[in-house]
Tab-separated table of C-alpha atoms and ligand atoms in Angstrom:
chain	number	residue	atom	x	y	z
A	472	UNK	CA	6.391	-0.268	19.562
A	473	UNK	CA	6.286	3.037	17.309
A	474	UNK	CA	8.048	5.351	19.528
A	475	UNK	CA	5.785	8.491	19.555
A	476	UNK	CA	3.255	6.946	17.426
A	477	UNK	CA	0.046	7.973	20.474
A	478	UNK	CA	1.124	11.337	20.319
A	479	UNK	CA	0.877	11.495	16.463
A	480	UNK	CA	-1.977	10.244	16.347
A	481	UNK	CA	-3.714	12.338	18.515
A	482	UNK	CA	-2.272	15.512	16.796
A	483	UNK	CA	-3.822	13.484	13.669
A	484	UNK	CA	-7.268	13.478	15.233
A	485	UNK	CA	-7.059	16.777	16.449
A	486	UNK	CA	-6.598	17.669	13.354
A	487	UNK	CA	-9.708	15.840	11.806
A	488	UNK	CA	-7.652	14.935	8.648
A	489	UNK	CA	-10.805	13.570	7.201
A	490	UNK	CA	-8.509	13.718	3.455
A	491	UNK	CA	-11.851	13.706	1.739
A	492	UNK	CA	-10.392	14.554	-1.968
A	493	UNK	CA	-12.204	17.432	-3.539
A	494	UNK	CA	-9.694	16.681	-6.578
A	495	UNK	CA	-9.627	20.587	-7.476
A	496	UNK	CA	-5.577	20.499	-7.529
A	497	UNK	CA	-4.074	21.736	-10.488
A	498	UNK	CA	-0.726	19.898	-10.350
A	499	UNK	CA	0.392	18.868	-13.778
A	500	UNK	CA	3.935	17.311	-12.894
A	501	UNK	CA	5.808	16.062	-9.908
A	502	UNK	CA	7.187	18.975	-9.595
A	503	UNK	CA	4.249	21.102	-8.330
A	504	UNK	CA	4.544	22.315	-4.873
A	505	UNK	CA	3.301	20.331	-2.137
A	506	UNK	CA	0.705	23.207	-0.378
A	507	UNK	CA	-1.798	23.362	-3.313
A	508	UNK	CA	-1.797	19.490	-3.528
A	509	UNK	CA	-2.153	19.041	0.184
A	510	UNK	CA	-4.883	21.823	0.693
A	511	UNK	CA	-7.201	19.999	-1.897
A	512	UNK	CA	-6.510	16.349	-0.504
A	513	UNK	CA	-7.285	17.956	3.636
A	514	UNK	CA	-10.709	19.399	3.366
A	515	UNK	CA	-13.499	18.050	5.158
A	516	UNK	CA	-15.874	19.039	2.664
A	517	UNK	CA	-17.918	17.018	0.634
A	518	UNK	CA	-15.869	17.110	-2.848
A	519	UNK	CA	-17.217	20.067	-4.993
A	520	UNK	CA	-16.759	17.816	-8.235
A	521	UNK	CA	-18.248	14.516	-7.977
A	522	UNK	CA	-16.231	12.298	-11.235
A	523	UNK	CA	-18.289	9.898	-12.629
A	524	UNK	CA	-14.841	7.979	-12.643
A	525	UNK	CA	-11.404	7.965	-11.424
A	526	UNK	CA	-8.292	5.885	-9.874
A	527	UNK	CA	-6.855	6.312	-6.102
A	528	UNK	CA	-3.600	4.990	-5.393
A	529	UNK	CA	-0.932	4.996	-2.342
A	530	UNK	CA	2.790	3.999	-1.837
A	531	UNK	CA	2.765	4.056	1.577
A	532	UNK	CA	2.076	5.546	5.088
A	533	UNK	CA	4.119	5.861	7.608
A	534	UNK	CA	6.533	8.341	9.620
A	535	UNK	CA	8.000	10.219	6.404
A	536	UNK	CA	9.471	13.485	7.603
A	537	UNK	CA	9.709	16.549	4.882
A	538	UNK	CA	13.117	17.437	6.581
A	539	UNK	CA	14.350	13.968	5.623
A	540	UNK	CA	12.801	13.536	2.274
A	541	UNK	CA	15.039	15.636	-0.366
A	542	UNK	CA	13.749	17.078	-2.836
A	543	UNK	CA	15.170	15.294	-5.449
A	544	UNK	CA	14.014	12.114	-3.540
A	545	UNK	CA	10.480	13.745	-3.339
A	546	UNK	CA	10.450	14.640	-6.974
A	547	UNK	CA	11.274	11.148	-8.203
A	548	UNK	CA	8.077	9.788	-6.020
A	549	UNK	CA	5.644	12.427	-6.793
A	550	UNK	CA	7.345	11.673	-10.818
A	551	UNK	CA	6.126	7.763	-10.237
A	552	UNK	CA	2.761	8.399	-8.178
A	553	UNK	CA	1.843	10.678	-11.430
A	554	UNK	CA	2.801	8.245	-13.759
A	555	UNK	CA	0.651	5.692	-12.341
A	556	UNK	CA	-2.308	7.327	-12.352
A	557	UNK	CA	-1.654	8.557	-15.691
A	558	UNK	CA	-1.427	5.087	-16.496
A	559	UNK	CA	-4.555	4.227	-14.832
A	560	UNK	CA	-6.286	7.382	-16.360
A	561	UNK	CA	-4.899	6.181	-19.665
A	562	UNK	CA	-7.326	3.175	-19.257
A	563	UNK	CA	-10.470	4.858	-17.751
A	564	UNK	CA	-10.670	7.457	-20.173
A	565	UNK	CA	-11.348	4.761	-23.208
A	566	UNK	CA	-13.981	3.252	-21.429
A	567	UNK	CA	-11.477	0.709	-20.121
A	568	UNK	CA	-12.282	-1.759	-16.799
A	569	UNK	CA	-11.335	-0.036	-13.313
A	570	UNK	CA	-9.724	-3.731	-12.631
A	571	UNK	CA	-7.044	-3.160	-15.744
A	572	UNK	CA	-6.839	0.700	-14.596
A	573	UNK	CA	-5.864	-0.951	-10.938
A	574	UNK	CA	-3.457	-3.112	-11.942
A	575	UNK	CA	-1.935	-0.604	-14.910
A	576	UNK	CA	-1.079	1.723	-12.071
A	577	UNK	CA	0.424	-0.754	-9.716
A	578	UNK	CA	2.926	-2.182	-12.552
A	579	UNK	CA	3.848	1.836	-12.398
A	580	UNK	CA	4.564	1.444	-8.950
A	581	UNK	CA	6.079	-2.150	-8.846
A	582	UNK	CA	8.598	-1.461	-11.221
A	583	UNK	CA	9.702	1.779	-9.647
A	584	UNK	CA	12.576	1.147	-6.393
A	585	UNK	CA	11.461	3.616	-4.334
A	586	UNK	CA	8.025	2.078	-3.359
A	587	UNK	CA	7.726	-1.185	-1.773
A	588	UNK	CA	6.817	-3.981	-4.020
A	589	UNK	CA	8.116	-5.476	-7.395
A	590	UNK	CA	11.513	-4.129	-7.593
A	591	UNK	CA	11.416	-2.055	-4.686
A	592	UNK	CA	10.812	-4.528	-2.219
A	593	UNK	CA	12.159	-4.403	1.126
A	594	UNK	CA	14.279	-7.874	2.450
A	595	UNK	CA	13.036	-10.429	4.264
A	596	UNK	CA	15.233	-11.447	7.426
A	597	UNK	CA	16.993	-14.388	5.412
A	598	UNK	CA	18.060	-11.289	3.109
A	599	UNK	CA	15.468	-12.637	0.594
A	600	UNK	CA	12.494	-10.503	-1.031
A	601	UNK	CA	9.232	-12.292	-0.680
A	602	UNK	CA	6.535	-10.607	-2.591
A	603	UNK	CA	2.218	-10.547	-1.823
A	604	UNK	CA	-0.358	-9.082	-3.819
A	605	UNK	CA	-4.082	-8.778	-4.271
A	606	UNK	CA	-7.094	-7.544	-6.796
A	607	UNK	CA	-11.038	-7.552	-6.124
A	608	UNK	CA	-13.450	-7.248	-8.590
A	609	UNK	CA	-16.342	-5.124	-6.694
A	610	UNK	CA	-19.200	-6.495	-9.520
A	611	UNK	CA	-18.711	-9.915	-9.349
A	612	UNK	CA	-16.469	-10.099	-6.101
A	613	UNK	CA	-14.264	-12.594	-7.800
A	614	UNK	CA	-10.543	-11.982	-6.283
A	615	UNK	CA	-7.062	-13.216	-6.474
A	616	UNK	CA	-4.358	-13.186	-4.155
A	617	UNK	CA	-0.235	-14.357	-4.080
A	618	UNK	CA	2.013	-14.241	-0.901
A	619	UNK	CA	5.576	-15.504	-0.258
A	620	UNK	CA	6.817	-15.316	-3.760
A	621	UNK	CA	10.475	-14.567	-4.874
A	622	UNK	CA	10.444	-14.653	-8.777
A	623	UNK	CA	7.640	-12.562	-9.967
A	624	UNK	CA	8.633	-9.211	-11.314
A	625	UNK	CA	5.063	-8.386	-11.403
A	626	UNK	CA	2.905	-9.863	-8.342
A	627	UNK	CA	-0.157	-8.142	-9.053
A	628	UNK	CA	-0.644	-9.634	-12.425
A	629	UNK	CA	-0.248	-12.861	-10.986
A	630	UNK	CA	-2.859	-12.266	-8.951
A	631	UNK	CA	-5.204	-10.976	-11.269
A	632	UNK	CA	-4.842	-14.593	-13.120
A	633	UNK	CA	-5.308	-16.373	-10.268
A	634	UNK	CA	-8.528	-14.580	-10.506
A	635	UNK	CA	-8.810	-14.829	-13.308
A	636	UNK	CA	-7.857	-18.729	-14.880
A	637	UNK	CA	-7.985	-20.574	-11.564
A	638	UNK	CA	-11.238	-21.911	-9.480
A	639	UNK	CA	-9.158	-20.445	-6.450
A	640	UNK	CA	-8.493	-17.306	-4.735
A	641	UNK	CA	-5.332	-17.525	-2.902
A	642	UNK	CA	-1.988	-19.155	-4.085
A	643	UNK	CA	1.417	-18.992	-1.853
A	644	UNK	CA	5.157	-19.581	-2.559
A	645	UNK	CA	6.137	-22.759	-4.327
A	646	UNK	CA	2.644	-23.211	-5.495
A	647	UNK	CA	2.019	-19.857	-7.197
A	648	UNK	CA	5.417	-19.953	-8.657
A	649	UNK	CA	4.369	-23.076	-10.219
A	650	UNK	CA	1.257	-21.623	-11.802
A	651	UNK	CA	2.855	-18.676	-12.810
A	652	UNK	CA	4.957	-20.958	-14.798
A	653	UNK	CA	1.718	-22.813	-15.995
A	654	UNK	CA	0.437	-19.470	-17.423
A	655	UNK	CA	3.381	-18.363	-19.174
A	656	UNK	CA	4.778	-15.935	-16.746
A	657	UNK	CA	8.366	-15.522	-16.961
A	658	UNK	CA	10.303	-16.416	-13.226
A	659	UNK	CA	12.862	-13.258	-12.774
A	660	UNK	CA	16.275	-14.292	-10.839
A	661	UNK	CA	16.037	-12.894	-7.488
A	662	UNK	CA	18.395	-11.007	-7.695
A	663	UNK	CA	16.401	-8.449	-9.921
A	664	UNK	CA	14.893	-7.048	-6.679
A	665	UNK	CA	18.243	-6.526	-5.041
A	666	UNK	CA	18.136	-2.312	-4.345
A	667	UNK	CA	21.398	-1.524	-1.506
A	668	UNK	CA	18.996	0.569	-0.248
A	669	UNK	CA	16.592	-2.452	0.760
A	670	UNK	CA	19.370	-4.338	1.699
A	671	UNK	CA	20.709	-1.360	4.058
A	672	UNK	CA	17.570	-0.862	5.330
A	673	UNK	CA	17.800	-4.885	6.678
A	674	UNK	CA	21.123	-4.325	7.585
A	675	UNK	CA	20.156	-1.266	9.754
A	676	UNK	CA	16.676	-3.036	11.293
A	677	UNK	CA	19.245	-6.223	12.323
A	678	UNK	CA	21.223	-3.486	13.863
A	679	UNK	CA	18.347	-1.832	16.167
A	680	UNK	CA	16.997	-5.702	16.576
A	681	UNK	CA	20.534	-6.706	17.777
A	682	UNK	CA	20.869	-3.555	20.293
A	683	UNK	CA	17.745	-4.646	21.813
A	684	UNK	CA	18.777	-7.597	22.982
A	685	UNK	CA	17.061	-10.095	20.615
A	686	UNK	CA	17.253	-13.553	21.151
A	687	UNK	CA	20.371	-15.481	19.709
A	688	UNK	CA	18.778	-16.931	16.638
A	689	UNK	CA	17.779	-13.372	15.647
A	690	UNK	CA	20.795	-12.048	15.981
A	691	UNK	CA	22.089	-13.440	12.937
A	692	UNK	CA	23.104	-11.729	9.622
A	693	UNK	CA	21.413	-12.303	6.666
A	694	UNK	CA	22.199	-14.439	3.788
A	695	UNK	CA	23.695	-13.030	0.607
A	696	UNK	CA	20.769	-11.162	-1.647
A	697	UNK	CA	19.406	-13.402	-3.854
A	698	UNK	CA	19.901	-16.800	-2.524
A	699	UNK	CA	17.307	-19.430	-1.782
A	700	UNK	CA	15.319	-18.501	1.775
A	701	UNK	CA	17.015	-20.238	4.465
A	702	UNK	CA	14.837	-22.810	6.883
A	703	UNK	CA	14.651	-20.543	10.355
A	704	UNK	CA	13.571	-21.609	13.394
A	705	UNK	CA	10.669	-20.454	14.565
A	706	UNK	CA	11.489	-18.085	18.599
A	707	UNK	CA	9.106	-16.888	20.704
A	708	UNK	CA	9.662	-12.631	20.383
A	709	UNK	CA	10.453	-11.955	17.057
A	710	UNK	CA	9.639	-8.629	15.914
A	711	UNK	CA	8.884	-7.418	12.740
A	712	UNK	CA	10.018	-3.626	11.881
A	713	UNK	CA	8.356	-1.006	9.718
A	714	UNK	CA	10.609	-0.257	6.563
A	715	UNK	CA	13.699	1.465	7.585
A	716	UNK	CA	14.566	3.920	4.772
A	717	UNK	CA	18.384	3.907	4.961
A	718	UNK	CA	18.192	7.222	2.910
A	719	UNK	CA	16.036	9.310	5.468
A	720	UNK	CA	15.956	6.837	8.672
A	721	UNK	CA	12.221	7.478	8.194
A	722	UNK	CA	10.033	4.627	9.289
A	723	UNK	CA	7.460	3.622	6.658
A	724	UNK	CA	5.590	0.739	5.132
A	725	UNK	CA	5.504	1.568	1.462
A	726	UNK	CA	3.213	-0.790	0.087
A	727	UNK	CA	1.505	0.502	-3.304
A	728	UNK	CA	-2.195	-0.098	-4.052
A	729	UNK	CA	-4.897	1.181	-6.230
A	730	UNK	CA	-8.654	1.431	-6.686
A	731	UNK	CA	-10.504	3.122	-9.035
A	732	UNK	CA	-14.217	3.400	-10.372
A	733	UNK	CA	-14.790	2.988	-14.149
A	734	UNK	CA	-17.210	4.838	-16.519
A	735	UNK	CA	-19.686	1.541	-16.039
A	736	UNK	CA	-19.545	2.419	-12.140
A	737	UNK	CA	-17.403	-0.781	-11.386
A	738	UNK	CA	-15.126	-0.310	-8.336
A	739	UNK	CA	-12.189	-2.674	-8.197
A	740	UNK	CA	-8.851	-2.565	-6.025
A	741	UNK	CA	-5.355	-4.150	-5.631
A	742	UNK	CA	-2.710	-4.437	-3.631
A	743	UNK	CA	1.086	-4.608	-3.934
A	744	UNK	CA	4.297	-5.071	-1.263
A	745	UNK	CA	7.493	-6.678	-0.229
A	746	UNK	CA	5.699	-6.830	3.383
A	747	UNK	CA	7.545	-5.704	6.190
A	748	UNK	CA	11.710	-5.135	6.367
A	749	UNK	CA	13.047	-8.282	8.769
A	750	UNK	CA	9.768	-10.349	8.411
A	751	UNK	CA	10.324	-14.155	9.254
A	752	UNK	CA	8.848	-17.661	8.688
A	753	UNK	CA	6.857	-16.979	6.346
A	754	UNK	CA	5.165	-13.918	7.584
A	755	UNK	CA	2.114	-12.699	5.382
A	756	UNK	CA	0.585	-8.957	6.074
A	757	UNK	CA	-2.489	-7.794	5.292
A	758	UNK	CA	-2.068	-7.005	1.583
A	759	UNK	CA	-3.106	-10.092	-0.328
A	760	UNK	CA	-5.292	-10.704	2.274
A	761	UNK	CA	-9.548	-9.988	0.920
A	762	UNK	CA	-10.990	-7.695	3.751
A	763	UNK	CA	-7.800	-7.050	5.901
A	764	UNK	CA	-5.885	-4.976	2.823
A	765	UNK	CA	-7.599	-5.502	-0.070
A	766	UNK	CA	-11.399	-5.356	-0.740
A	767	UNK	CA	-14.254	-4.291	-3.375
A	768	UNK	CA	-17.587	-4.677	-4.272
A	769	UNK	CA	-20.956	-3.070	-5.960
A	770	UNK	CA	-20.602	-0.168	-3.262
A	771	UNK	CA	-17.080	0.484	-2.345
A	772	UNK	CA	-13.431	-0.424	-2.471
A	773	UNK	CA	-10.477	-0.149	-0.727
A	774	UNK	CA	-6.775	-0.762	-0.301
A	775	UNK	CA	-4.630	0.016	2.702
A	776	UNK	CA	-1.051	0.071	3.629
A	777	UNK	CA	0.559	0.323	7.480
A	778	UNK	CA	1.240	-2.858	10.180
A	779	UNK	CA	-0.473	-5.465	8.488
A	780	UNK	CA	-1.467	-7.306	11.321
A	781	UNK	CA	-3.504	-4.677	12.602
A	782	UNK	CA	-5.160	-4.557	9.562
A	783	UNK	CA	-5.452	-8.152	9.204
A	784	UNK	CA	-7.199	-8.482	12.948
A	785	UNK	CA	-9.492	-5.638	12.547
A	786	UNK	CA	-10.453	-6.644	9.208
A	787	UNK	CA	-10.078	-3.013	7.945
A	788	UNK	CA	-10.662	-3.026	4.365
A	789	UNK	CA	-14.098	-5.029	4.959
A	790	UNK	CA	-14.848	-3.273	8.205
A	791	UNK	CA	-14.732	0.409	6.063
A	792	UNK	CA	-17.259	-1.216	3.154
A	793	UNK	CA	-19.141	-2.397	5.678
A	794	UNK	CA	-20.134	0.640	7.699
A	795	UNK	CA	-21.145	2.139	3.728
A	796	UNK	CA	-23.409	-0.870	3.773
A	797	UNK	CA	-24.645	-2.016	7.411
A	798	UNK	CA	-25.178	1.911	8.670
A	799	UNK	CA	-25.404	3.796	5.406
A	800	UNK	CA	-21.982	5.922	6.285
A	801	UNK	CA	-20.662	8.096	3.831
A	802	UNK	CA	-17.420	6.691	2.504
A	803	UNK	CA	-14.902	8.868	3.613
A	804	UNK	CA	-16.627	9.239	7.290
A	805	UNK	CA	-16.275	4.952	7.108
A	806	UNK	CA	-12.800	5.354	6.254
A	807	UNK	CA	-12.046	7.820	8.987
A	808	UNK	CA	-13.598	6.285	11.669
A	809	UNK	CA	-11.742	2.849	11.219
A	810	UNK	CA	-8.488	4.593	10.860
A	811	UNK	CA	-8.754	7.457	13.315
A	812	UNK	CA	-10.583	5.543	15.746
A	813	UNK	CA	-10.705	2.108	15.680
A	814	UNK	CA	-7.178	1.580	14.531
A	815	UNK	CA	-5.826	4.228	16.495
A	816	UNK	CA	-7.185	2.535	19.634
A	817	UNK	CA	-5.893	-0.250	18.796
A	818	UNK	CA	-2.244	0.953	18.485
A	819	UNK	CA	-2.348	0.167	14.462
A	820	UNK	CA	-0.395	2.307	12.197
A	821	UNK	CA	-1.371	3.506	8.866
A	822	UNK	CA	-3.819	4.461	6.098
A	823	UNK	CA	-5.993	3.805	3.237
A	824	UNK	CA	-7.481	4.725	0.251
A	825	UNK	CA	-11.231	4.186	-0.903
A	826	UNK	CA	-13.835	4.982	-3.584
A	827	UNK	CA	-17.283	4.712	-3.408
A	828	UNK	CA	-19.985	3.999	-6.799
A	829	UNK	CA	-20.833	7.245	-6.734
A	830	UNK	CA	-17.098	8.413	-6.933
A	831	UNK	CA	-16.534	9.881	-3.601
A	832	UNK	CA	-12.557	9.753	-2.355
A	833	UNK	CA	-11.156	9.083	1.421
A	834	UNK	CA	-7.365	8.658	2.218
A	835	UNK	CA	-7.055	8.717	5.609
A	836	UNK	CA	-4.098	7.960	7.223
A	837	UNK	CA	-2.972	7.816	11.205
A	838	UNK	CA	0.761	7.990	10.248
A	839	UNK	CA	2.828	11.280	9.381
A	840	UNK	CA	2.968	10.587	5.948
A	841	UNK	CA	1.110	8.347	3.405
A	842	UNK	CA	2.549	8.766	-0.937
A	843	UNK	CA	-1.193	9.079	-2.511
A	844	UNK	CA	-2.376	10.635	-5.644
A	845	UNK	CA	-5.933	10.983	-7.716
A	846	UNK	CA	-6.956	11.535	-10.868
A	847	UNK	CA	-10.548	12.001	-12.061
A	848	UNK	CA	-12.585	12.751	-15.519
A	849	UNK	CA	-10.560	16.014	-15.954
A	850	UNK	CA	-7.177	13.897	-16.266
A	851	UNK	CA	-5.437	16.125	-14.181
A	852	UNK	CA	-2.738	14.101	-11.560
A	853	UNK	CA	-3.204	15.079	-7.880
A	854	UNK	CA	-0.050	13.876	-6.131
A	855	UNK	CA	0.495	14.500	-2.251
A	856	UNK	CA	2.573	13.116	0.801
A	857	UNK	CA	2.623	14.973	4.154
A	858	UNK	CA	-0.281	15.836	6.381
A	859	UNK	CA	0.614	19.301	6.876
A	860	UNK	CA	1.107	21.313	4.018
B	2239	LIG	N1	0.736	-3.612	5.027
B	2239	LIG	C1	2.010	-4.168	4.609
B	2239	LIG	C2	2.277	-5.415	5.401
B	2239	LIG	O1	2.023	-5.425	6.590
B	2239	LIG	C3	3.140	-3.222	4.822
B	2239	LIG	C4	2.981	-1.883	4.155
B	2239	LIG	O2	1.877	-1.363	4.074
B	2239	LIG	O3	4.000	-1.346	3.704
B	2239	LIG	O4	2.801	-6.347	4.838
């Protein structure tokens, strides 16, 4: 499925990326080279400075090459990764709730192109954007979730009100657009998350789809960008491929998520993404789904990125909080097992990132790549990408 994917993975595990963030990094812009960032995010030491607080975030994991990533294109990213968390600091640092630090540094993210959700979403195979999203509140464990939507600039804010001003916890398509209306926010024309690059990225996963032989009814071009989804018919074999980045031919899923731990020693997360380049009928990944790609509470929280129905079936996000609950793991040796072993078993590509009460970091990630950043008490931005310095 992910040609090469066993053999990275094993390199991965051989090289115990545990990512367990001792945030000692000094990087103060995007610009900062990558070594110094990547040495403090791969130690396998318990973090020297414990924050009492701080945000995680990702845009991604997923086969992201340094040869094929300029560095102009790498400068932008690391330029929006640091903004978010400075917006997300921005919040903590007043005493502010980790649940508006999450979502602060997701809007970042969302309204950047390069990262998979909002504006930057990848096409659907109808050549349509359809949007999911998630938060979890780890104190009360109240959570609110949005799939299959096409006019919402801002996904995760939708979802934080259906937390927040409806009895339920999951709205989809129609439906959610409907209460978005009911609670004031603005539907964008769908055309505000056209991006050629998206759209070549479709164009190019049709192409590799076609040369494989797909059945007929896949075969077909998209609609124009922008129009309404068209009605397809469901086919045994359709296949659903990881983002295509028409800029690098990397393959990556570049969801963006957040969680963070404020100075009350709430944890909350959230979840952002376009989903998966050439989904169909109605496809919904992990993301906005509690447990799978999204999940807090009093102990722990998480948010992960990579084939969402892997992390859908192994209930990933839950599964990590679990292990800090059921068998007393340390967080980051949770978050490693699940991703180096039990995903990796499984043939499930990708990463998260997780906090604990006590403020402890993991980002582990089975892929080549995963866009992740920190930021603790001292306000200094910790950016990284690779897995190798
Ligand atoms: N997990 C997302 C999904 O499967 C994709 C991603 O992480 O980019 O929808």
């Amino acid at each position: 499925m992910f040609p090469s994917f066993s053999s990275r993975m094993h390199r991965g595990l051989l090289a115990s990326t545990a990512l367990l963030l001792a945030p000692l990094g000094c990087a103060t812009s995007s610009q900062v080279g990558a070594a110094r960032d990547e040495a403090a995010l791969r130690t396998d030491e318990p973090p020297r400075v414990k924050p009492k607080w701080g945000l995680v975030i990702h845009g991604g994991a997923g086969v992201i090459s340094r040869e094929n990533l300029s560095p102009e294109r790498e400068a932008a990213m690391r330029a929006v990764l640091t903004e978010a968390l400075q917006a997300g600091h921005a919040v903590l640092v007043k005493g502010g709730r980790g649940m508006d630090a999450v979502t602060a540094a997701i809007r970042v993210m969302e309204d950047s192109p390069y990262f998979n959700a909002g504006k930057g979403a990848v096409f659907n195979h109808d050549g349509v954007n359809e949007l999911d999203a998630a938060v979890m509140d780890g104190k009360t464990r109240m959570a609110g979730a949005v799939a299959g939507v096409h006019h919402i600039q801002n996904p995760i804010d939708l979802a934080r009100l259906v937390m927040e001003k409806s009895p339920h916890v999951m709205m989809v398509g129609d439906g959610a657009e409907a209460f978005a209306k009911s609670q004031g926010v603005p539907l964008v024309d769908a055309k505000y998350f056209y991006t050629e690059e998206r759209w070549q990225g479709l164009q190019r996963a049709l192409e590799q789809e076609n040369a494989k032989g797909a059945p007929p009814a896949e075969q077909g071009q998209p609609s124009t960008p922008g129009q309404s989804p068209a009605q397809p018919q469901p086919q045994p074999g359709s296949s659903l491929t990881p983002g295509v980045d028409p800029i690098t031919g990397d393959h990556k899923f570049g969801t963006v998520g957040a969680v963070a731990l404020d100075m009350d020693g709430n944890l909350a997360a959230g979840t952002s993404t376009g989903g998966m380049t050439n989904k169909r009928f109605g496809r919904v990944g992990d993301s906005p789904i509690i447990g799978a790609g999204t999940y807090a509470d009093e102990r722990c929280a998480v948010s992960a990125t990579g084939h969402g129905e892997f992390f859908i079936r192994y209930t990933v996000a839950r599964d990590i909080c679990a292990r800090v609950e059921y068998q007393d793991l340390p967080l980051p040796e949770a978050a490693n097992f699940v991703i180096h072993d039990v995903l990796v078993k499984a043939g499930g590509e990708g990463g998260v990132i997780a906090m604990d009460r006590q403020g402890h970091v993991a980002m582990p990630f089975n892929s080549s790549g995963m866009y992740r950043g920190y930021i603790g008490e001292d306000g200094t931005p910790t950016v990284a990408i690779f897995q190798q310095p």
